[in-house]
Coordinates of C-alpha atoms in Angstrom, one line a residue:
Chain H
X1 CA -66.8 114.6 -53.2
X2 CA -68.0 115.3 -49.8
X3 CA -67.0 118.5 -48.1
X4 CA -67.3 119.6 -44.5
X5 CA -70.2 121.9 -45.4
X6 CA -72.4 119.0 -46.4
X7 CA -72.0 117.4 -43.0
X8 CA -75.6 117.4 -41.5
X9 CA -74.3 118.1 -38.1
X10 CA -71.7 120.7 -38.6
X11 CA -72.5 123.0 -41.5
X12 CA -74.3 126.3 -41.0
X13 CA -75.4 125.5 -37.5
X14 CA -74.1 128.3 -35.3
X15 CA -74.6 127.9 -31.6
X16 CA -75.1 124.2 -31.7
X17 CA -72.6 123.7 -28.9
X18 CA -74.5 126.1 -26.7
X19 CA -77.7 124.4 -27.7
X20 CA -76.2 121.1 -26.6
X21 CA -75.1 122.4 -23.2
X22 CA -78.6 124.0 -22.8
X23 CA -80.4 120.7 -23.6
X24 CA -78.1 118.8 -21.2
X25 CA -78.9 121.3 -18.5
X26 CA -82.6 121.0 -19.2
X27 CA -82.4 117.2 -18.9
X28 CA -80.6 117.5 -15.6
X29 CA -83.3 120.0 -14.5
X30 CA -86.1 117.6 -15.5
X31 CA -84.5 114.8 -13.4
X32 CA -84.0 117.2 -10.5
X33 CA -87.7 118.2 -10.7
X34 CA -88.9 114.6 -10.8
X35 CA -86.7 113.6 -7.8
X36 CA -87.8 116.8 -6.0
X37 CA -91.4 115.7 -6.5
X38 CA -90.7 112.3 -4.9
X39 CA -88.8 114.0 -2.1
X40 CA -91.6 116.5 -1.4
X41 CA -94.3 113.9 -1.4
X42 CA -92.5 111.4 0.7
X43 CA -91.1 114.1 2.9
X44 CA -94.5 115.6 3.8
X45 CA -96.0 112.2 4.4
X46 CA -93.0 111.3 6.6
X47 CA -93.0 114.6 8.6
X48 CA -96.8 114.9 9.0
X49 CA -97.3 111.2 9.7
X50 CA -94.5 111.0 12.3
X51 CA -95.9 114.1 14.0
X52 CA -99.2 112.4 14.9
X53 CA -98.0 108.8 15.1
X54 CA -98.9 107.1 18.4
X55 CA -98.8 103.5 19.5
X56 CA -102.5 103.6 19.8
X57 CA -102.8 103.8 16.0
X58 CA -101.8 100.1 15.9
X59 CA -103.8 99.0 18.9
X60 CA -107.1 100.9 18.9
X61 CA -110.1 101.1 16.7
X62 CA -111.6 104.2 14.9
X63 CA -113.9 106.2 17.1
X64 CA -112.3 104.9 20.3
X65 CA -110.2 107.2 22.5
X66 CA -107.4 107.3 21.7
X67 CA -108.1 106.6 18.1
X68 CA -106.4 104.0 16.0
X69 CA -106.8 101.9 12.9
X70 CA -105.9 98.4 14.0
X71 CA -108.9 96.9 12.2
X72 CA -108.2 98.8 9.0
X73 CA -104.6 97.5 8.8
X74 CA -105.7 94.0 9.4
X75 CA -108.6 94.4 7.0
X76 CA -106.4 95.6 4.2
X77 CA -104.0 92.7 4.8
X78 CA -106.8 90.1 4.7
X79 CA -108.4 91.7 1.6
X80 CA -105.1 91.5 -0.2
X81 CA -104.6 87.9 1.0
X82 CA -108.1 86.9 -0.2
X83 CA -107.5 88.6 -3.6
X84 CA -104.1 86.9 -3.9
X85 CA -105.7 83.5 -3.3
X86 CA -107.5 83.9 -6.6
X87 CA -105.4 86.4 -8.5
X88 CA -102.0 84.8 -8.0
X89 CA -102.8 81.3 -9.2
X90 CA -105.0 82.5 -12.1
X91 CA -102.3 85.1 -13.1
X92 CA -99.5 82.5 -12.9
X93 CA -101.4 80.0 -14.9
X94 CA -102.1 82.6 -17.6
X95 CA -98.4 83.5 -17.7
X96 CA -97.5 79.8 -17.9
X97 CA -100.0 79.3 -20.7
X98 CA -98.6 82.3 -22.6
X99 CA -95.0 81.2 -22.2
X100 CA -95.3 77.4 -22.3
X101 CA -98.6 76.2 -23.8
X102 CA -99.9 78.9 -26.2
X103 CA -100.7 76.3 -28.9
X104 CA -101.8 78.6 -31.7
X105 CA -100.5 82.1 -32.1
X106 CA -103.8 83.9 -32.6
X107 CA -105.1 82.6 -29.3
X108 CA -101.9 83.6 -27.5
X109 CA -102.2 87.1 -29.0
X110 CA -105.8 87.3 -27.9
X111 CA -104.9 86.4 -24.4
X112 CA -102.1 88.9 -24.4
X113 CA -104.5 91.5 -25.6
X114 CA -106.9 90.6 -22.9
X115 CA -104.1 91.0 -20.3
X116 CA -103.1 94.4 -21.7
X117 CA -106.8 95.6 -21.7
X118 CA -107.3 94.3 -18.1
X119 CA -104.1 96.0 -16.9
X120 CA -105.3 99.2 -18.5
X121 CA -108.8 99.1 -17.2
X122 CA -109.5 102.0 -14.7
X123 CA -109.7 100.3 -11.3
X124 CA -112.9 102.1 -10.5
X125 CA -114.6 100.2 -13.3
X126 CA -113.3 96.9 -11.8
X127 CA -115.0 98.0 -8.6
X128 CA -118.2 98.6 -10.4
X129 CA -118.0 95.1 -12.0
X130 CA -117.4 93.5 -8.6
X131 CA -120.3 95.5 -7.3
X132 CA -122.6 94.3 -10.0
X133 CA -121.5 90.7 -9.7
X134 CA -121.4 90.3 -5.9
X135 CA -122.9 93.2 -4.1
X136 CA -126.1 93.4 -6.1
X137 CA -127.1 89.7 -5.8
X138 CA -126.1 89.7 -2.0
X139 CA -127.8 93.1 -1.5
X140 CA -125.0 94.3 0.8
X141 CA -121.4 95.3 0.5
X142 CA -118.9 92.6 1.5
X143 CA -115.2 91.7 1.8
X144 CA -115.7 89.1 -0.9
X145 CA -116.7 91.7 -3.5
X146 CA -113.7 93.9 -2.6
X147 CA -111.4 90.9 -2.8
X148 CA -112.8 90.0 -6.3
X149 CA -112.2 93.6 -7.5
X150 CA -108.6 93.4 -6.2
X151 CA -108.1 90.0 -7.8
X152 CA -109.1 91.4 -11.2
X153 CA -106.2 93.9 -10.8
X154 CA -103.7 91.3 -9.7
X155 CA -104.2 88.8 -12.6
X156 CA -102.6 90.8 -15.4
X157 CA -99.7 91.9 -13.3
X158 CA -98.9 88.4 -12.1
X159 CA -99.4 87.0 -15.6
X160 CA -97.1 89.5 -17.2
X161 CA -94.4 88.9 -14.6
X162 CA -94.7 85.1 -14.9
X163 CA -94.6 85.1 -18.7
X164 CA -91.6 87.4 -18.8
X165 CA -89.7 85.3 -16.3
X166 CA -90.5 82.0 -18.0
X167 CA -89.4 83.4 -21.3
X168 CA -86.0 84.1 -19.8
X169 CA -85.4 80.5 -18.9
X170 CA -83.1 79.2 -21.6
X171 CA -84.7 76.8 -24.1
X172 CA -82.0 74.1 -23.7
X173 CA -83.2 73.6 -20.1
X174 CA -86.6 72.5 -21.5
X175 CA -85.0 70.4 -24.2
X176 CA -82.7 68.7 -21.7
X177 CA -85.6 67.9 -19.3
X178 CA -87.8 66.6 -22.1
X179 CA -84.8 64.6 -23.4
X180 CA -84.4 62.9 -20.1
X181 CA -88.0 61.6 -20.4
X182 CA -89.8 64.2 -18.3
X183 CA -93.3 65.1 -19.2
X184 CA -94.3 68.7 -20.0
X185 CA -95.8 69.2 -16.5
X186 CA -92.7 67.7 -14.8
X187 CA -90.5 70.0 -16.9
X188 CA -92.6 72.9 -15.8
X189 CA -92.7 72.1 -12.1
X190 CA -89.2 70.8 -11.6
X191 CA -87.1 72.7 -14.1
X192 CA -88.7 75.9 -15.4
X193 CA -90.6 77.2 -12.4
X194 CA -87.7 76.7 -10.0
X195 CA -85.4 78.5 -12.4
X196 CA -87.8 81.5 -12.6
X197 CA -89.1 81.5 -9.0
X198 CA -87.3 84.6 -7.8
X199 CA -88.6 86.7 -10.7
X200 CA -92.1 85.4 -10.3
X201 CA -92.0 86.0 -6.6
X202 CA -91.0 89.6 -7.4
X203 CA -93.9 90.0 -9.7
X204 CA -96.3 88.7 -7.1
X205 CA -94.9 91.0 -4.4
X206 CA -95.2 94.0 -6.7
X207 CA -98.8 93.0 -7.4
X208 CA -99.5 92.7 -3.7
X209 CA -98.0 96.1 -3.0
X210 CA -100.0 97.6 -5.8
X211 CA -103.4 96.3 -4.7
X212 CA -102.7 97.1 -1.1
X213 CA -102.8 100.8 -2.0
X214 CA -105.9 100.6 -4.2
X215 CA -108.9 102.7 -3.0
X216 CA -111.2 103.3 -6.0
X217 CA -112.3 99.6 -6.4
X218 CA -113.1 99.4 -2.7
X219 CA -115.5 102.4 -2.6
X220 CA -118.6 100.4 -3.7
X221 CA -117.5 97.0 -2.5
X222 CA -115.7 97.0 0.9
X223 CA -117.5 100.2 2.0
X224 CA -115.4 100.3 5.2
X225 CA -116.1 99.3 8.8
X226 CA -115.2 100.9 12.1
X227 CA -115.4 97.6 14.0
X228 CA -112.9 94.9 14.3
X229 CA -115.1 92.6 12.2
X230 CA -113.3 90.5 9.6
X231 CA -116.2 88.5 8.2
X232 CA -115.8 88.7 4.4
X233 CA -119.6 88.5 4.1
X234 CA -120.1 92.0 5.5
X235 CA -118.7 95.5 5.0
X236 CA -115.0 95.4 5.4
X237 CA -112.4 97.7 7.1
X238 CA -109.7 99.0 4.8
X239 CA -106.8 101.4 5.4
X240 CA -107.1 103.2 2.1
X241 CA -110.9 103.7 2.5
X242 CA -110.3 105.1 5.9
X243 CA -107.7 107.6 4.6
X244 CA -110.1 108.7 1.9
X245 CA -113.0 109.1 4.4
X246 CA -110.9 111.0 7.0
X247 CA -109.3 113.3 4.4
X248 CA -112.8 114.5 3.5
X249 CA -113.7 115.5 7.1
X250 CA -113.3 118.9 8.7
X251 CA -112.2 117.3 12.0
X252 CA -108.5 118.1 12.5
X253 CA -108.0 114.9 14.5
X254 CA -109.3 112.8 11.7
X255 CA -107.1 114.6 9.2
X256 CA -104.1 113.9 11.5
X257 CA -105.1 110.2 11.6
X258 CA -105.3 110.2 7.8
X259 CA -101.7 111.4 7.6
X260 CA -100.6 108.7 10.0
X261 CA -102.5 106.1 8.0
X262 CA -100.9 107.3 4.8
X263 CA -97.4 107.1 6.4
X264 CA -98.1 103.5 7.5
X265 CA -99.5 102.5 4.1
X266 CA -96.7 104.1 2.1
X267 CA -94.1 102.7 4.4
X268 CA -95.5 99.2 4.0
X269 CA -95.9 99.4 0.3
X270 CA -92.5 101.0 -0.4
X271 CA -90.7 98.6 2.0
X272 CA -92.4 95.7 0.2
X273 CA -91.5 96.8 -3.3
X274 CA -88.0 98.0 -2.4
X275 CA -87.2 94.9 -0.3
X276 CA -88.3 92.6 -3.0
X277 CA -86.0 94.3 -5.6
X278 CA -83.0 94.0 -3.3
X279 CA -83.8 90.5 -2.2
X280 CA -83.9 89.1 -5.7
X281 CA -81.1 91.2 -7.1
X282 CA -78.7 88.9 -9.0
X283 CA -80.9 85.9 -8.4
X284 CA -83.1 86.4 -11.4
X285 CA -81.9 86.5 -15.0
X286 CA -81.1 90.0 -16.0
X287 CA -83.8 91.9 -17.8
X288 CA -81.8 94.2 -19.9
Chain E
X1 CA -80.0 44.0 -35.4
X2 CA -83.7 43.6 -35.7
X3 CA -84.4 43.7 -32.0
X4 CA -82.0 46.5 -31.3
X5 CA -84.3 49.5 -31.2
X6 CA -87.0 47.4 -29.5
X7 CA -84.7 46.4 -26.8
X8 CA -83.5 49.9 -26.3
X9 CA -87.0 51.2 -26.0
X10 CA -88.1 48.6 -23.5
X11 CA -85.1 48.5 -21.2
X12 CA -83.4 51.9 -21.3
X13 CA -86.1 54.0 -19.8
X14 CA -86.7 51.6 -17.0
X15 CA -83.0 51.7 -16.1
X16 CA -82.9 55.4 -16.1
X17 CA -86.3 55.9 -14.7
X18 CA -85.1 57.4 -11.4
X19 CA -85.9 61.0 -11.3
X20 CA -88.8 61.5 -13.6
X21 CA -90.3 58.0 -13.3
X22 CA -91.6 56.1 -16.3
X23 CA -93.0 53.0 -14.6
X24 CA -96.5 52.0 -15.6
X25 CA -98.3 53.5 -12.6
X26 CA -96.0 56.5 -12.6
X27 CA -96.8 56.8 -16.3
X28 CA -100.5 57.3 -15.6
X29 CA -99.7 59.8 -12.9
X30 CA -97.4 61.7 -15.2
X31 CA -100.2 61.9 -17.8
X32 CA -102.7 63.0 -15.3
X33 CA -100.4 65.7 -14.0
X34 CA -99.8 66.8 -17.6
X35 CA -103.5 66.9 -18.4
X36 CA -104.3 68.6 -15.1
X37 CA -101.7 71.3 -15.6
X38 CA -102.7 72.0 -19.2
X39 CA -106.3 72.0 -18.1
X40 CA -105.6 74.5 -15.3
X41 CA -103.7 76.8 -17.7
X42 CA -106.5 76.6 -20.2
X43 CA -109.1 77.2 -17.5
X44 CA -107.3 80.3 -16.2
X45 CA -107.0 81.7 -19.7
X46 CA -110.7 81.1 -20.5
X47 CA -111.5 82.6 -17.1
X48 CA -109.5 85.7 -18.0
X49 CA -111.2 86.0 -21.4
X50 CA -114.4 85.6 -19.5
X51 CA -113.6 88.4 -17.1
X52 CA -113.0 90.8 -20.0
X53 CA -116.2 89.7 -21.7
X54 CA -118.0 90.1 -18.3
X55 CA -116.7 93.7 -18.0
X56 CA -118.3 94.7 -21.3
X57 CA -121.5 92.7 -20.8
X58 CA -122.0 94.3 -17.3
X59 CA -121.2 97.8 -18.6
X60 CA -123.5 97.6 -21.6
X61 CA -126.2 95.8 -19.7
X62 CA -126.1 98.4 -16.9
X63 CA -126.1 101.3 -19.3
X64 CA -128.8 99.9 -21.6
X65 CA -131.5 102.1 -20.3
X66 CA -129.3 105.1 -20.7
X67 CA -128.1 104.0 -24.1
X68 CA -131.7 103.7 -25.4
X69 CA -133.3 106.7 -23.5
X70 CA -130.4 109.2 -23.6
X71 CA -128.5 107.9 -26.6
X72 CA -126.2 110.3 -28.4
X73 CA -127.6 113.4 -26.5
X74 CA -125.3 112.1 -23.7
X75 CA -122.4 113.5 -25.7
X76 CA -123.8 116.8 -26.6
X77 CA -125.1 118.0 -23.2
X78 CA -123.1 119.2 -20.3
X79 CA -126.1 119.4 -17.9
X80 CA -126.0 116.8 -15.1
X81 CA -129.2 116.8 -13.0
X82 CA -130.1 113.6 -11.3
X83 CA -133.3 114.9 -9.6
X84 CA -136.0 112.3 -10.5
X85 CA -138.6 113.5 -12.9
X86 CA -136.6 116.5 -14.1
X87 CA -133.4 114.4 -14.6
X88 CA -131.1 115.1 -17.4
X89 CA -127.7 113.5 -18.0
X90 CA -124.8 114.7 -20.2
X91 CA -121.3 113.4 -20.0
X92 CA -119.7 116.4 -21.8
X93 CA -118.5 118.2 -18.6
X94 CA -116.8 115.0 -17.3
X95 CA -115.4 114.2 -20.7
X96 CA -114.0 117.7 -20.7
X97 CA -112.6 117.3 -17.2
X98 CA -110.8 114.1 -18.1
X99 CA -109.5 115.6 -21.3
X100 CA -108.2 118.8 -19.8
X101 CA -106.5 117.2 -16.8
X102 CA -105.0 114.5 -19.0
X103 CA -103.8 117.2 -21.4
X104 CA -102.2 119.3 -18.6
X105 CA -100.5 116.1 -17.2
X106 CA -99.1 115.3 -20.6
X107 CA -98.0 118.8 -21.3
X108 CA -96.0 118.9 -18.1
X109 CA -95.2 115.2 -17.7
X110 CA -93.9 114.4 -21.2
X111 CA -90.9 116.8 -21.3
X112 CA -90.1 115.9 -17.6
X113 CA -90.2 112.2 -18.3
X114 CA -88.2 112.3 -21.5
X115 CA -85.7 114.7 -19.9
X116 CA -85.3 112.3 -17.0
X117 CA -85.0 109.3 -19.3
X118 CA -82.4 111.0 -21.4
X119 CA -80.5 111.9 -18.2
X120 CA -80.6 108.3 -17.0
X121 CA -79.4 106.8 -20.3
X122 CA -77.2 109.5 -21.8
X123 CA -75.9 111.8 -19.0
X124 CA -75.8 110.0 -15.7
X125 CA -72.6 108.2 -14.8
X126 CA -73.0 104.4 -14.2
X127 CA -73.2 104.6 -10.4
X128 CA -76.0 107.2 -10.6
X129 CA -78.2 105.8 -13.4
X130 CA -79.4 102.8 -11.3
X131 CA -80.4 104.7 -8.2
X132 CA -82.1 107.6 -10.1
X133 CA -84.0 105.0 -12.2
X134 CA -85.0 103.2 -9.0
X135 CA -86.2 106.5 -7.3
X136 CA -88.3 107.5 -10.3
X137 CA -89.9 104.0 -10.3
X138 CA -90.7 104.5 -6.6
X139 CA -93.1 107.2 -7.7
X140 CA -95.2 104.5 -9.3
X141 CA -95.3 102.5 -6.1
X142 CA -96.9 105.3 -4.0
X143 CA -100.7 104.7 -3.8
X144 CA -103.0 107.2 -5.4
X145 CA -104.8 108.0 -2.2
X146 CA -101.4 109.1 -0.8
X147 CA -101.0 111.5 -3.7
X148 CA -104.5 112.6 -3.1
X149 CA -104.0 113.4 0.5
X150 CA -100.7 115.2 -0.2
X151 CA -102.4 117.0 -3.1
X152 CA -105.4 118.3 -1.1
X153 CA -103.5 119.3 2.1
X154 CA -100.1 120.4 0.7
X155 CA -100.3 121.1 -3.0
X156 CA -103.7 122.8 -3.3
X157 CA -103.0 125.4 -0.5
X158 CA -99.5 126.0 -2.0
X159 CA -101.0 126.5 -5.5
X160 CA -103.7 128.7 -4.1
X161 CA -101.4 131.0 -2.0
X162 CA -98.2 131.1 -4.0
X163 CA -98.4 129.7 -7.6
X164 CA -101.8 130.7 -8.8
X165 CA -101.6 134.4 -7.7
X166 CA -98.4 134.7 -9.7
X167 CA -100.0 133.1 -12.8
X168 CA -103.1 135.2 -12.3
X169 CA -101.2 138.4 -12.1
X170 CA -99.2 137.7 -15.2
X171 CA -102.0 136.4 -17.4
X172 CA -105.1 138.2 -16.3
X173 CA -104.3 141.6 -17.9
X174 CA -103.3 140.0 -21.3
X175 CA -106.1 140.1 -23.8
X176 CA -104.8 138.9 -27.1
X177 CA -107.5 137.0 -28.9
X178 CA -111.2 137.5 -28.4
X179 CA -112.8 134.1 -27.8
X180 CA -116.5 134.9 -27.5
X181 CA -118.6 136.0 -24.5
X182 CA -119.3 134.8 -21.0
X183 CA -123.0 134.3 -20.1
X184 CA -122.8 137.6 -18.2
X185 CA -122.2 139.4 -21.5
X186 CA -118.6 140.2 -20.7
X187 CA -116.2 139.6 -23.6
X188 CA -113.7 136.8 -23.2
X189 CA -110.1 137.0 -24.3
X190 CA -107.3 134.5 -24.5
X191 CA -105.2 134.0 -22.4
X192 CA -107.0 136.1 -19.8
X193 CA -109.8 133.5 -19.8
X194 CA -107.4 130.8 -18.6
X195 CA -107.2 132.4 -15.2
X196 CA -110.8 133.7 -14.8
X197 CA -112.2 133.4 -11.3
X198 CA -108.9 133.8 -9.6
X199 CA -106.8 131.3 -7.5
X200 CA -108.8 128.5 -5.9
X201 CA -106.3 125.6 -5.4
X202 CA -108.9 123.0 -6.2
X203 CA -109.2 123.2 -10.0
X204 CA -108.2 121.7 -13.3
X205 CA -104.6 122.9 -12.8
X206 CA -104.3 121.0 -9.5
X207 CA -105.8 117.8 -11.1
X208 CA -103.4 118.1 -14.0
X209 CA -100.4 118.6 -11.8
X210 CA -101.1 115.7 -9.5
X211 CA -101.5 113.5 -12.6
X212 CA -98.2 114.8 -13.9
X213 CA -96.4 113.2 -11.0
X214 CA -98.3 110.0 -11.4
X215 CA -97.6 109.4 -15.1
X216 CA -94.0 110.4 -14.8
X217 CA -92.6 107.0 -13.7
X218 CA -94.4 105.0 -16.5
X219 CA -93.3 107.3 -19.3
X220 CA -89.8 107.6 -18.0
X221 CA -89.3 103.8 -17.5
X222 CA -90.4 102.9 -21.1
X223 CA -88.6 105.9 -22.7
X224 CA -85.4 104.9 -20.8
X225 CA -85.6 101.3 -22.2
X226 CA -86.3 102.7 -25.7
X227 CA -83.3 105.0 -25.6
X228 CA -81.1 102.3 -24.3
X229 CA -81.7 100.4 -27.6
X230 CA -80.1 103.2 -29.7
X231 CA -77.3 101.4 -31.6
X232 CA -73.8 102.4 -30.5
X233 CA -72.7 102.4 -34.2
X234 CA -75.0 105.3 -35.0
X235 CA -74.0 107.1 -31.9
X236 CA -70.3 106.8 -32.6
X237 CA -70.8 107.6 -36.3
X238 CA -72.6 110.8 -35.3
X239 CA -69.9 111.8 -32.9
X240 CA -67.3 111.0 -35.5
X241 CA -69.0 113.5 -37.9
X242 CA -68.7 116.1 -35.3
X243 CA -72.2 116.0 -33.9
X244 CA -72.7 117.6 -30.5
X245 CA -74.2 115.7 -27.6
X246 CA -77.7 117.1 -28.2
X247 CA -77.6 116.4 -32.0
X248 CA -76.8 112.8 -31.2
X249 CA -79.5 112.6 -28.5
X250 CA -82.0 113.9 -31.1
X251 CA -81.0 111.0 -33.3
X252 CA -81.7 108.7 -30.4
X253 CA -85.0 110.2 -29.7
X254 CA -85.9 110.0 -33.4
X255 CA -84.8 106.4 -33.5
X256 CA -87.1 105.5 -30.6
X257 CA -90.0 107.8 -31.5
X258 CA -92.5 104.9 -32.0
X259 CA -91.7 103.5 -28.5
X260 CA -91.8 106.9 -27.0
X261 CA -95.2 107.6 -28.5
X262 CA -96.3 104.3 -27.0
X263 CA -95.0 105.3 -23.6
X264 CA -96.8 108.6 -23.8
X265 CA -100.1 106.8 -24.7
X266 CA -99.6 104.4 -21.7
X267 CA -99.2 107.4 -19.5
X268 CA -102.3 108.9 -21.0
X269 CA -104.2 105.8 -20.3
X270 CA -103.1 105.9 -16.6
X271 CA -104.2 109.6 -16.4
X272 CA -107.6 108.9 -17.9
X273 CA -108.3 106.1 -15.4
X274 CA -106.9 107.7 -12.3
X275 CA -109.6 108.4 -9.7
X276 CA -108.7 109.1 -6.1
X277 CA -105.9 111.5 -6.4
X278 CA -107.9 113.6 -8.9
X279 CA -111.1 113.8 -7.0
X280 CA -109.3 115.0 -3.9
X281 CA -107.9 118.1 -5.7
X282 CA -110.2 119.0 -8.6
X283 CA -113.1 120.6 -6.8
X284 CA -115.8 118.3 -8.0
X285 CA -118.2 120.5 -9.9
X286 CA -119.8 119.6 -13.2
X287 CA -118.9 122.7 -15.2
X288 CA -117.1 123.3 -18.4
X289 CA -114.8 126.3 -18.1
X290 CA -111.8 127.4 -20.1
X291 CA -110.3 128.6 -16.8
X292 CA -107.5 126.5 -15.3
X293 CA -108.6 127.9 -11.9
X294 CA -112.2 126.6 -12.2
X295 CA -113.3 123.4 -10.4
X296 CA -114.3 120.5 -12.6
X297 CA -114.9 116.8 -12.6
X298 CA -113.6 113.8 -14.5
X299 CA -115.5 110.7 -15.6
X300 CA -113.7 108.5 -13.0
X301 CA -114.3 111.2 -10.4
X302 CA -118.1 111.3 -11.0
X303 CA -118.3 107.6 -10.7
X304 CA -116.4 107.6 -7.4
X305 CA -118.5 110.4 -6.0
X306 CA -122.0 109.6 -7.2
X307 CA -122.2 105.9 -8.1
X308 CA -123.4 104.9 -4.6
X309 CA -125.9 107.8 -4.6
X310 CA -127.6 106.7 -7.8
X311 CA -131.0 105.9 -6.3
X312 CA -133.2 105.5 -9.4
X313 CA -132.8 103.3 -12.5
X314 CA -132.1 106.0 -15.1
X315 CA -129.5 107.7 -12.8
X316 CA -127.8 104.4 -12.2
X317 CA -127.9 103.6 -15.9
X318 CA -126.4 107.0 -16.6
X319 CA -123.6 106.1 -14.2
X320 CA -123.0 102.9 -16.1
X321 CA -123.0 104.9 -19.3
X322 CA -120.2 107.1 -17.9
X323 CA -118.3 104.0 -16.9
X324 CA -118.8 102.6 -20.5
X325 CA -117.5 105.9 -22.0
X326 CA -114.5 105.8 -19.6
X327 CA -113.8 102.2 -20.4
X328 CA -113.9 102.8 -24.1
X329 CA -111.6 105.9 -23.8
X330 CA -109.1 103.9 -21.7
X331 CA -109.4 100.9 -24.0
X332 CA -108.7 102.9 -27.2
X333 CA -105.7 104.6 -25.6
X334 CA -104.2 101.4 -24.3
X335 CA -104.8 99.5 -27.6
X336 CA -103.0 102.3 -29.4
X337 CA -100.1 102.2 -27.0
X338 CA -100.0 98.4 -27.3
X339 CA -100.0 98.7 -31.1
X340 CA -97.0 101.1 -31.0
X341 CA -95.1 99.2 -28.3
X342 CA -95.7 95.7 -29.7
X343 CA -93.5 96.6 -32.7
X344 CA -90.6 96.9 -30.4
X345 CA -91.7 94.8 -27.4
X346 CA -89.5 91.9 -28.4
X347 CA -86.5 93.9 -27.5
X348 CA -88.0 95.9 -24.7
X349 CA -87.4 94.8 -21.1
X350 CA -90.7 96.0 -19.8
X351 CA -93.6 97.6 -21.5

């Protein structure tokens, strides 16, 4: 017969209530520290960036007076666009394959493994790969090579988002469509993708926000450019590269520029990722 | 009776053709679309497999000279001297830098992340859990160069002027365990050796702390999802037996330990591969020192700093060798994480 002393939670455990309160307090403290970290990082970026922000930042070029980074902002946008031209379709098709086509399980697992490995590959290594594949044969840095490196990063993110969202579309939708005589591709384009479009769009936006902030893969590929030159065949201007370059200089003006650039970059990236979440709230199938 | 099914087959689809179209010409288009879509999906998948293969081929091909000429000595030497003729390459210092910064990041980041996840799932009221979750996830959206800039202009000076002097003052006089000798002949003691050299601000500690912030969101998000799966029956049963909140929470942590380990490994993978934020605060010297206040370098960091300067074949090959070692480290960590998380991925919302 069981007695109270055999209870694993109660018997001979003095101070367990205090321990519980203490643990709870520690968890609250941990959360407070995490949020404080966010606040401090964003706060400094906001304050320092705002202090040196001038309209010239958006209208002038580096090394002009007054200094600006117009070309870098445009360059980053074009690089991300070029990367998306390759990364988004390839990623979506991989996601579609995993969710809808994967004919034999071993292959599907291999593809999933590939996606996980790609997603976990340090981005600087993807920069080296793009350097070897494009820069070495061309013998000069180029926007193309940078876009390729960024596309490598986008593929697994977009694929994962697409696969997850397609799996959330109820099976009866497919059966009903096929039952009406639709082919597999028709079912995909007219039933499944429209049902999952909000979620997939979120995934793409998050991938865009992610690669817009990448620096390491651009070091050996884009190289940076102080002119308003947007020919992908040559060295390419990029906001993140400029931040890195200016942060290394002893010139106070350049450091100030770096803060402004970080403010602009973080604002764009956070607005993008936050806006997307709010925009599709309730329009995509719930994840949890 | 005999013609029944035949008639159905030949007439019914035509009458209901409307939306999806089953006419003869449409039929051909349908099939072409089907084939094209399947072909495109297959093509994309093969392309992706090709990318992965290419990564390894490029890395092994690039490092071939290093693999054959340097071989295993790469892992036993910490000297890094790229001067042609007298050049000598060892990855040990960078391996150590990556290891130490990752270790510090996990040491600080794991309790913080798990505490935050427990707060979100088991303490916060409903109206609070969502926003807190969202804010922590925002940490993942901030680009690493932004962390780097903040780290090198705000965190490093703060560490140097306020935090490290305090740690130095408290640890420097403590000489508990003798741990060998410095090259100068002076005896080294733990934990005094951890702060040797005095505050610098650009050191292993700074690298580890910046990584702590960066791995927080990923570990928190997955741990949160794992904890949310803890069955209410067990929770209610535990409370019914008189368990306190913490005793119940420990059951939940134990229940999700596989997933939490997976989360930690994913965070570790992120820390190993992180480049920009670390090189902006770690001091960039190729030394091995037990001191937290000593400058160092990581594998990703040396690639970022020196890859473009590699001006002769063996140097470049050694850089590729470092990249290969980095890739394998990240790969092993990620595969381990995947192995742990795949067991529970079916139920997980994100992983």
